[in-house]
């Protein structure tokens, strides 16, 4: 771990631009596939907006003097991905309030597409290439169903630039218990990617805000610690 810290410090010193930009580029991806009805979509958007300005999440955003770069996009079918919030540097609480308001006021772009999870991840990898240079890069994929259209997450990870990107997941466990029986293992075995990647579970869309608050807090405050711990045990 000491060697890792020294190497990280030298890299930061050698790159003034990187040192002056941000600690984390975080892209949040929301599922708008056909399995998500109108009311559930509203719960998801309002839940994410509320989670971004929850006191514990605000504290996590500003737990370090280095800011966070934030982006939000929606995904469903092969050609249905849309940026809701383009890369925004969160330097102040006002920046965070504006970002949350943008999400809250957004309207879904499609309601009849399948679940093309591989395409959603590929879009996220491409979006991450446009992010400001940051020490860590994370895609946060939420969904209430597994891939049923086009190539899957494994192909996305093979063919798109994920070398320095962690992918965390948020499973929305529906009332039919699909999440418990199939979706949670699918995310664990196919979606999570990179050191320290983890899964959060929402017990339905009504629980989305709570699960998102918990996940954001962990990503914003615990990512660095998790990576260091993983490296220390290798």
PDB file of N, CA, C and O in Angstrom, residues 103-165:
ATOM      1  N   UNK A 103     -31.750  17.280 -13.146  1.00  0.00           N
ATOM      2  CA  UNK A 103     -32.270  15.910 -13.137  1.00  0.00           C
ATOM      3  C   UNK A 103     -33.760  15.909 -12.826  1.00  0.00           C
ATOM      4  O   UNK A 103     -34.552  15.223 -13.481  1.00  0.00           O
ATOM      5  N   UNK A 104     -34.163  16.679 -11.831  1.00  0.00           N
ATOM      6  CA  UNK A 104     -35.556  16.712 -11.397  1.00  0.00           C
ATOM      7  C   UNK A 104     -36.486  17.169 -12.520  1.00  0.00           C
ATOM      8  O   UNK A 104     -37.600  16.656 -12.669  1.00  0.00           O
ATOM      9  N   UNK A 105     -36.040  18.125 -13.322  1.00  0.00           N
ATOM     10  CA  UNK A 105     -36.876  18.696 -14.372  1.00  0.00           C
ATOM     11  C   UNK A 105     -36.775  17.927 -15.695  1.00  0.00           C
ATOM     12  O   UNK A 105     -37.490  18.252 -16.648  1.00  0.00           O
ATOM     13  N   UNK A 106     -35.939  16.923 -15.758  1.00  0.00           N
ATOM     14  CA  UNK A 106     -35.758  16.179 -17.009  1.00  0.00           C
ATOM     15  C   UNK A 106     -36.978  15.305 -17.304  1.00  0.00           C
ATOM     16  O   UNK A 106     -37.726  14.918 -16.412  1.00  0.00           O
ATOM     17  N   UNK A 107     -37.158  14.998 -18.583  1.00  0.00           N
ATOM     18  CA  UNK A 107     -38.261  14.151 -19.045  1.00  0.00           C
ATOM     19  C   UNK A 107     -37.676  13.020 -19.883  1.00  0.00           C
ATOM     20  O   UNK A 107     -36.794  13.250 -20.717  1.00  0.00           O
ATOM     21  N   UNK A 108     -38.139  11.802 -19.662  1.00  0.00           N
ATOM     22  CA  UNK A 108     -37.573  10.656 -20.363  1.00  0.00           C
ATOM     23  C   UNK A 108     -37.734  10.809 -21.866  1.00  0.00           C
ATOM     24  O   UNK A 108     -38.737  11.332 -22.354  1.00  0.00           O
ATOM     25  N   UNK A 109     -36.749  10.315 -22.608  1.00  0.00           N
ATOM     26  CA  UNK A 109     -36.737  10.477 -24.060  1.00  0.00           C
ATOM     27  C   UNK A 109     -37.403   9.323 -24.785  1.00  0.00           C
ATOM     28  O   UNK A 109     -37.681   9.417 -25.982  1.00  0.00           O
ATOM     29  N   UNK A 110     -37.685   8.204 -24.073  1.00  0.00           N
ATOM     30  CA  UNK A 110     -38.228   7.017 -24.730  1.00  0.00           C
ATOM     31  C   UNK A 110     -38.915   6.154 -23.682  1.00  0.00           C
ATOM     32  O   UNK A 110     -38.522   6.142 -22.519  1.00  0.00           O
ATOM     33  N   UNK A 111     -39.951   5.408 -24.084  1.00  0.00           N
ATOM     34  CA  UNK A 111     -40.641   4.545 -23.117  1.00  0.00           C
ATOM     35  C   UNK A 111     -40.952   3.164 -23.678  1.00  0.00           C
ATOM     36  O   UNK A 111     -41.642   2.387 -23.036  1.00  0.00           O
ATOM     37  N   UNK A 112     -40.417   2.850 -24.858  1.00  0.00           N
ATOM     38  CA  UNK A 112     -40.776   1.580 -25.479  1.00  0.00           C
ATOM     39  C   UNK A 112     -39.617   0.731 -25.919  1.00  0.00           C
ATOM     40  O   UNK A 112     -39.773  -0.151 -26.773  1.00  0.00           O
ATOM     41  N   UNK A 113     -38.438   0.957 -25.347  1.00  0.00           N
ATOM     42  CA  UNK A 113     -37.256   0.221 -25.784  1.00  0.00           C
ATOM     43  C   UNK A 113     -36.901  -0.903 -24.822  1.00  0.00           C
ATOM     44  O   UNK A 113     -37.283  -0.892 -23.656  1.00  0.00           O
ATOM     45  N   UNK A 114     -36.149  -1.855 -25.332  1.00  0.00           N
ATOM     46  CA  UNK A 114     -35.703  -2.994 -24.538  1.00  0.00           C
ATOM     47  C   UNK A 114     -34.544  -2.589 -23.635  1.00  0.00           C
ATOM     48  O   UNK A 114     -34.223  -1.405 -23.491  1.00  0.00           O
ATOM     49  N   UNK A 115     -33.877  -3.584 -23.040  1.00  0.00           N
ATOM     50  CA  UNK A 115     -32.808  -3.331 -22.075  1.00  0.00           C
ATOM     51  C   UNK A 115     -31.471  -3.725 -22.688  1.00  0.00           C
ATOM     52  O   UNK A 115     -31.053  -4.885 -22.626  1.00  0.00           O
ATOM     53  N   UNK A 116     -30.816  -2.756 -23.299  1.00  0.00           N
ATOM     54  CA  UNK A 116     -29.529  -2.991 -23.962  1.00  0.00           C
ATOM     55  C   UNK A 116     -28.409  -2.536 -23.026  1.00  0.00           C
ATOM     56  O   UNK A 116     -27.836  -1.457 -23.186  1.00  0.00           O
ATOM     57  N   UNK A 117     -28.104  -3.375 -22.063  1.00  0.00           N
ATOM     58  CA  UNK A 117     -27.166  -2.993 -21.011  1.00  0.00           C
ATOM     59  C   UNK A 117     -25.741  -2.828 -21.532  1.00  0.00           C
ATOM     60  O   UNK A 117     -25.000  -1.950 -21.085  1.00  0.00           O
ATOM     61  N   UNK A 118     -25.339  -3.666 -22.476  1.00  0.00           N
ATOM     62  CA  UNK A 118     -24.010  -3.524 -23.057  1.00  0.00           C
ATOM     63  C   UNK A 118     -23.839  -2.184 -23.750  1.00  0.00           C
ATOM     64  O   UNK A 118     -22.811  -1.520 -23.620  1.00  0.00           O
ATOM     65  N   UNK A 119     -24.870  -1.766 -24.479  1.00  0.00           N
ATOM     66  CA  UNK A 119     -24.832  -0.471 -25.157  1.00  0.00           C
ATOM     67  C   UNK A 119     -24.815   0.667 -24.139  1.00  0.00           C
ATOM     68  O   UNK A 119     -24.165   1.695 -24.355  1.00  0.00           O
ATOM     69  N   UNK A 120     -25.550   0.490 -23.039  1.00  0.00           N
ATOM     70  CA  UNK A 120     -25.551   1.518 -21.994  1.00  0.00           C
ATOM     71  C   UNK A 120     -24.164   1.695 -21.402  1.00  0.00           C
ATOM     72  O   UNK A 120     -23.713   2.824 -21.154  1.00  0.00           O
ATOM     73  N   UNK A 121     -23.462   0.585 -21.169  1.00  0.00           N
ATOM     74  CA  UNK A 121     -22.106   0.664 -20.620  1.00  0.00           C
ATOM     75  C   UNK A 121     -21.138   1.236 -21.644  1.00  0.00           C
ATOM     76  O   UNK A 121     -20.250   2.030 -21.297  1.00  0.00           O
ATOM     77  N   UNK A 122     -21.299   0.845 -22.907  1.00  0.00           N
ATOM     78  CA  UNK A 122     -20.437   1.397 -23.951  1.00  0.00           C
ATOM     79  C   UNK A 122     -20.615   2.912 -24.061  1.00  0.00           C
ATOM     80  O   UNK A 122     -19.641   3.663 -24.199  1.00  0.00           O
ATOM     81  N   UNK A 123     -21.860   3.366 -23.980  1.00  0.00           N
ATOM     82  CA  UNK A 123     -22.128   4.809 -23.988  1.00  0.00           C
ATOM     83  C   UNK A 123     -21.450   5.478 -22.807  1.00  0.00           C
ATOM     84  O   UNK A 123     -20.863   6.555 -22.935  1.00  0.00           O
ATOM     85  N   UNK A 124     -21.526   4.832 -21.641  1.00  0.00           N
ATOM     86  CA  UNK A 124     -20.880   5.389 -20.460  1.00  0.00           C
ATOM     87  C   UNK A 124     -19.374   5.478 -20.608  1.00  0.00           C
ATOM     88  O   UNK A 124     -18.757   6.456 -20.172  1.00  0.00           O
ATOM     89  N   UNK A 125     -18.763   4.451 -21.215  1.00  0.00           N
ATOM     90  CA  UNK A 125     -17.314   4.482 -21.429  1.00  0.00           C
ATOM     91  C   UNK A 125     -16.930   5.623 -22.359  1.00  0.00           C
ATOM     92  O   UNK A 125     -15.922   6.311 -22.142  1.00  0.00           O
ATOM     93  N   UNK A 126     -17.727   5.832 -23.402  1.00  0.00           N
ATOM     94  CA  UNK A 126     -17.464   6.932 -24.336  1.00  0.00           C
ATOM     95  C   UNK A 126     -17.649   8.282 -23.640  1.00  0.00           C
ATOM     96  O   UNK A 126     -16.855   9.209 -23.822  1.00  0.00           O
ATOM     97  N   UNK A 127     -18.697   8.385 -22.832  1.00  0.00           N
ATOM     98  CA  UNK A 127     -18.918   9.616 -22.071  1.00  0.00           C
ATOM     99  C   UNK A 127     -17.758   9.875 -21.110  1.00  0.00           C
ATOM    100  O   UNK A 127     -17.325  11.019 -20.935  1.00  0.00           O
ATOM    101  N   UNK A 128     -17.244   8.810 -20.513  1.00  0.00           N
ATOM    102  CA  UNK A 128     -16.137   8.964 -19.574  1.00  0.00           C
ATOM    103  C   UNK A 128     -14.883   9.511 -20.266  1.00  0.00           C
ATOM    104  O   UNK A 128     -14.072  10.214 -19.641  1.00  0.00           O
ATOM    105  N   UNK A 129     -14.725   9.218 -21.545  1.00  0.00           N
ATOM    106  CA  UNK A 129     -13.589   9.751 -22.290  1.00  0.00           C
ATOM    107  C   UNK A 129     -13.655  11.267 -22.428  1.00  0.00           C
ATOM    108  O   UNK A 129     -12.651  11.917 -22.695  1.00  0.00           O
ATOM    109  N   UNK A 130     -14.849  11.835 -22.261  1.00  0.00           N
ATOM    110  CA  UNK A 130     -15.037  13.281 -22.365  1.00  0.00           C
ATOM    111  C   UNK A 130     -14.972  13.982 -21.009  1.00  0.00           C
ATOM    112  O   UNK A 130     -15.100  15.204 -20.936  1.00  0.00           O
ATOM    113  N   UNK A 131     -14.785  13.218 -19.943  1.00  0.00           N
ATOM    114  CA  UNK A 131     -14.752  13.794 -18.599  1.00  0.00           C
ATOM    115  C   UNK A 131     -13.456  14.558 -18.355  1.00  0.00           C
ATOM    116  O   UNK A 131     -12.433  14.287 -18.994  1.00  0.00           O
ATOM    117  N   UNK A 132     -13.463  15.498 -17.411  1.00  0.00           N
ATOM    118  CA  UNK A 132     -12.200  16.133 -17.010  1.00  0.00           C
ATOM    119  C   UNK A 132     -11.263  15.074 -16.437  1.00  0.00           C
ATOM    120  O   UNK A 132     -11.715  14.045 -15.931  1.00  0.00           O
ATOM    121  N   UNK A 133      -9.957  15.284 -16.522  1.00  0.00           N
ATOM    122  CA  UNK A 133      -9.035  14.317 -15.930  1.00  0.00           C
ATOM    123  C   UNK A 133      -9.206  14.251 -14.414  1.00  0.00           C
ATOM    124  O   UNK A 133      -9.147  15.261 -13.735  1.00  0.00           O
ATOM    125  N   UNK A 134      -9.464  13.050 -13.907  1.00  0.00           N
ATOM    126  CA  UNK A 134      -9.688  12.853 -12.479  1.00  0.00           C
ATOM    127  C   UNK A 134      -8.882  11.653 -11.991  1.00  0.00           C
ATOM    128  O   UNK A 134      -8.480  10.802 -12.786  1.00  0.00           O
ATOM    129  N   UNK A 135      -8.680  11.582 -10.703  1.00  0.00           N
ATOM    130  CA  UNK A 135      -7.921  10.474 -10.137  1.00  0.00           C
ATOM    131  C   UNK A 135      -8.668   9.157 -10.275  1.00  0.00           C
ATOM    132  O   UNK A 135      -8.050   8.107 -10.457  1.00  0.00           O
ATOM    133  N   UNK A 136     -10.012   9.190 -10.160  1.00  0.00           N
ATOM    134  CA  UNK A 136     -10.824   7.986 -10.249  1.00  0.00           C
ATOM    135  C   UNK A 136     -11.988   8.230 -11.198  1.00  0.00           C
ATOM    136  O   UNK A 136     -12.448   9.368 -11.349  1.00  0.00           O
ATOM    137  N   UNK A 137     -12.461   7.151 -11.828  1.00  0.00           N
ATOM    138  CA  UNK A 137     -13.564   7.232 -12.782  1.00  0.00           C
ATOM    139  C   UNK A 137     -14.570   6.126 -12.475  1.00  0.00           C
ATOM    140  O   UNK A 137     -14.202   4.943 -12.446  1.00  0.00           O
ATOM    141  N   UNK A 138     -15.837   6.505 -12.274  1.00  0.00           N
ATOM    142  CA  UNK A 138     -16.859   5.538 -11.891  1.00  0.00           C
ATOM    143  C   UNK A 138     -18.127   5.736 -12.710  1.00  0.00           C
ATOM    144  O   UNK A 138     -18.613   6.855 -12.847  1.00  0.00           O
ATOM    145  N   UNK A 139     -18.660   4.623 -13.229  1.00  0.00           N
ATOM    146  CA  UNK A 139     -19.992   4.604 -13.831  1.00  0.00           C
ATOM    147  C   UNK A 139     -20.917   3.890 -12.847  1.00  0.00           C
ATOM    148  O   UNK A 139     -20.569   2.842 -12.311  1.00  0.00           O
ATOM    149  N   UNK A 140     -22.072   4.449 -12.644  1.00  0.00           N
ATOM    150  CA  UNK A 140     -23.033   3.976 -11.653  1.00  0.00           C
ATOM    151  C   UNK A 140     -24.298   3.574 -12.411  1.00  0.00           C
ATOM    152  O   UNK A 140     -25.082   4.426 -12.804  1.00  0.00           O
ATOM    153  N   UNK A 141     -24.491   2.257 -12.665  1.00  0.00           N
ATOM    154  CA  UNK A 141     -25.575   1.778 -13.516  1.00  0.00           C
ATOM    155  C   UNK A 141     -26.749   1.278 -12.671  1.00  0.00           C
ATOM    156  O   UNK A 141     -26.606   0.331 -11.898  1.00  0.00           O
ATOM    157  N   UNK A 142     -27.910   1.913 -12.848  1.00  0.00           N
ATOM    158  CA  UNK A 142     -29.138   1.478 -12.175  1.00  0.00           C
ATOM    159  C   UNK A 142     -30.011   0.725 -13.164  1.00  0.00           C
ATOM    160  O   UNK A 142     -30.057   1.064 -14.350  1.00  0.00           O
ATOM    161  N   UNK A 143     -30.749  -0.301 -12.667  1.00  0.00           N
ATOM    162  CA  UNK A 143     -31.635  -1.029 -13.553  1.00  0.00           C
ATOM    163  C   UNK A 143     -32.577  -1.958 -12.824  1.00  0.00           C
ATOM    164  O   UNK A 143     -32.290  -2.394 -11.711  1.00  0.00           O
ATOM    165  N   UNK A 144     -33.739  -2.252 -13.480  1.00  0.00           N
ATOM    166  CA  UNK A 144     -34.693  -3.195 -12.894  1.00  0.00           C
ATOM    167  C   UNK A 144     -34.816  -4.461 -13.737  1.00  0.00           C
ATOM    168  O   UNK A 144     -35.731  -5.263 -13.533  1.00  0.00           O
ATOM    169  N   UNK A 145     -33.887  -4.644 -14.692  1.00  0.00           N
ATOM    170  CA  UNK A 145     -33.905  -5.833 -15.528  1.00  0.00           C
ATOM    171  C   UNK A 145     -32.527  -6.110 -16.096  1.00  0.00           C
ATOM    172  O   UNK A 145     -31.653  -5.240 -16.100  1.00  0.00           O
ATOM    173  N   UNK A 146     -32.325  -7.339 -16.562  1.00  0.00           N
ATOM    174  CA  UNK A 146     -31.036  -7.717 -17.138  1.00  0.00           C
ATOM    175  C   UNK A 146     -31.043  -7.488 -18.645  1.00  0.00           C
ATOM    176  O   UNK A 146     -32.079  -7.172 -19.250  1.00  0.00           O
ATOM    177  N   UNK A 147     -29.897  -7.666 -19.259  1.00  0.00           N
ATOM    178  CA  UNK A 147     -29.742  -7.402 -20.681  1.00  0.00           C
ATOM    179  C   UNK A 147     -30.634  -8.326 -21.515  1.00  0.00           C
ATOM    180  O   UNK A 147     -30.639  -9.545 -21.341  1.00  0.00           O
ATOM    181  N   UNK A 148     -31.410  -7.740 -22.450  1.00  0.00           N
ATOM    182  CA  UNK A 148     -32.211  -8.547 -23.366  1.00  0.00           C
ATOM    183  C   UNK A 148     -32.184  -8.014 -24.791  1.00  0.00           C
ATOM    184  O   UNK A 148     -33.033  -8.369 -25.614  1.00  0.00           O
ATOM    185  N   UNK A 149     -31.201  -7.175 -25.087  1.00  0.00           N
ATOM    186  CA  UNK A 149     -31.108  -6.576 -26.419  1.00  0.00           C
ATOM    187  C   UNK A 149     -29.644  -6.318 -26.757  1.00  0.00           C
ATOM    188  O   UNK A 149     -28.959  -5.556 -26.070  1.00  0.00           O
ATOM    189  N   UNK A 150     -29.151  -6.958 -27.800  1.00  0.00           N
ATOM    190  CA  UNK A 150     -27.776  -6.720 -28.231  1.00  0.00           C
ATOM    191  C   UNK A 150     -26.746  -7.383 -27.337  1.00  0.00           C
ATOM    192  O   UNK A 150     -27.059  -8.269 -26.539  1.00  0.00           O
ATOM    193  N   UNK A 151     -25.498  -6.936 -27.480  1.00  0.00           N
ATOM    194  CA  UNK A 151     -24.416  -7.547 -26.718  1.00  0.00           C
ATOM    195  C   UNK A 151     -24.517  -7.178 -25.239  1.00  0.00           C
ATOM    196  O   UNK A 151     -25.117  -6.191 -24.857  1.00  0.00           O
ATOM    197  N   UNK A 152     -23.915  -8.017 -24.397  1.00  0.00           N
ATOM    198  CA  UNK A 152     -24.010  -7.841 -22.960  1.00  0.00           C
ATOM    199  C   UNK A 152     -22.845  -7.068 -22.375  1.00  0.00           C
ATOM    200  O   UNK A 152     -21.936  -6.624 -23.092  1.00  0.00           O
ATOM    201  N   UNK A 153     -22.830  -6.907 -21.060  1.00  0.00           N
ATOM    202  CA  UNK A 153     -21.751  -6.172 -20.395  1.00  0.00           C
ATOM    203  C   UNK A 153     -20.366  -6.744 -20.678  1.00  0.00           C
ATOM    204  O   UNK A 153     -19.407  -5.974 -20.825  1.00  0.00           O
ATOM    205  N   UNK A 154     -20.236  -8.080 -20.771  1.00  0.00           N
ATOM    206  CA  UNK A 154     -18.919  -8.672 -20.995  1.00  0.00           C
ATOM    207  C   UNK A 154     -18.305  -8.189 -22.293  1.00  0.00           C
ATOM    208  O   UNK A 154     -17.102  -7.888 -22.363  1.00  0.00           O
ATOM    209  N   UNK A 155     -19.125  -8.085 -23.355  1.00  0.00           N
ATOM    210  CA  UNK A 155     -18.619  -7.580 -24.635  1.00  0.00           C
ATOM    211  C   UNK A 155     -18.250  -6.108 -24.549  1.00  0.00           C
ATOM    212  O   UNK A 155     -17.251  -5.663 -25.128  1.00  0.00           O
ATOM    213  N   UNK A 156     -19.055  -5.338 -23.824  1.00  0.00           N
ATOM    214  CA  UNK A 156     -18.731  -3.914 -23.646  1.00  0.00           C
ATOM    215  C   UNK A 156     -17.383  -3.766 -22.958  1.00  0.00           C
ATOM    216  O   UNK A 156     -16.556  -2.931 -23.349  1.00  0.00           O
ATOM    217  N   UNK A 157     -17.138  -4.583 -21.931  1.00  0.00           N
ATOM    218  CA  UNK A 157     -15.877  -4.481 -21.203  1.00  0.00           C
ATOM    219  C   UNK A 157     -14.684  -4.900 -22.056  1.00  0.00           C
ATOM    220  O   UNK A 157     -13.580  -4.403 -21.861  1.00  0.00           O
ATOM    221  N   UNK A 158     -14.910  -5.788 -23.007  1.00  0.00           N
ATOM    222  CA  UNK A 158     -13.818  -6.228 -23.877  1.00  0.00           C
ATOM    223  C   UNK A 158     -13.490  -5.220 -24.967  1.00  0.00           C
ATOM    224  O   UNK A 158     -12.328  -5.088 -25.362  1.00  0.00           O
ATOM    225  N   UNK A 159     -14.500  -4.499 -25.448  1.00  0.00           N
ATOM    226  CA  UNK A 159     -14.302  -3.707 -26.659  1.00  0.00           C
ATOM    227  C   UNK A 159     -14.304  -2.193 -26.444  1.00  0.00           C
ATOM    228  O   UNK A 159     -14.071  -1.442 -27.394  1.00  0.00           O
ATOM    229  N   UNK A 160     -14.554  -1.748 -25.223  1.00  0.00           N
ATOM    230  CA  UNK A 160     -14.567  -0.313 -24.958  1.00  0.00           C
ATOM    231  C   UNK A 160     -13.583   0.010 -23.832  1.00  0.00           C
ATOM    232  O   UNK A 160     -13.177  -0.879 -23.083  1.00  0.00           O
ATOM    233  N   UNK A 161     -13.177   1.281 -23.718  1.00  0.00           N
ATOM    234  CA  UNK A 161     -12.103   1.642 -22.765  1.00  0.00           C
ATOM    235  C   UNK A 161     -12.566   1.687 -21.308  1.00  0.00           C
ATOM    236  O   UNK A 161     -13.011   2.716 -20.809  1.00  0.00           O
ATOM    237  N   UNK A 162     -12.442   0.560 -20.627  1.00  0.00           N
ATOM    238  CA  UNK A 162     -12.807   0.459 -19.224  1.00  0.00           C
ATOM    239  C   UNK A 162     -11.601   0.199 -18.323  1.00  0.00           C
ATOM    240  O   UNK A 162     -11.777  -0.143 -17.152  1.00  0.00           O
ATOM    241  N   UNK A 163     -10.382   0.364 -18.850  1.00  0.00           N
ATOM    242  CA  UNK A 163      -9.195  -0.008 -18.078  1.00  0.00           C
ATOM    243  C   UNK A 163      -9.111   0.710 -16.743  1.00  0.00           C
ATOM    244  O   UNK A 163      -8.686   0.140 -15.745  1.00  0.00           O
ATOM    245  N   UNK A 164      -9.507   1.953 -16.699  1.00  0.00           N
ATOM    246  CA  UNK A 164      -9.401   2.743 -15.465  1.00  0.00           C
ATOM    247  C   UNK A 164     -10.767   3.185 -14.950  1.00  0.00           C
ATOM    248  O   UNK A 164     -10.884   4.216 -14.292  1.00  0.00           O
ATOM    249  N   UNK A 165     -11.781   2.396 -15.254  1.00  0.00           N
ATOM    250  CA  UNK A 165     -13.155   2.749 -14.879  1.00  0.00           C
ATOM    251  C   UNK A 165     -13.740   1.667 -13.975  1.00  0.00           C
ATOM    252  O   UNK A 165     -13.689   0.477 -14.304  1.00  0.00           O
TER     253      UNK A 165
END
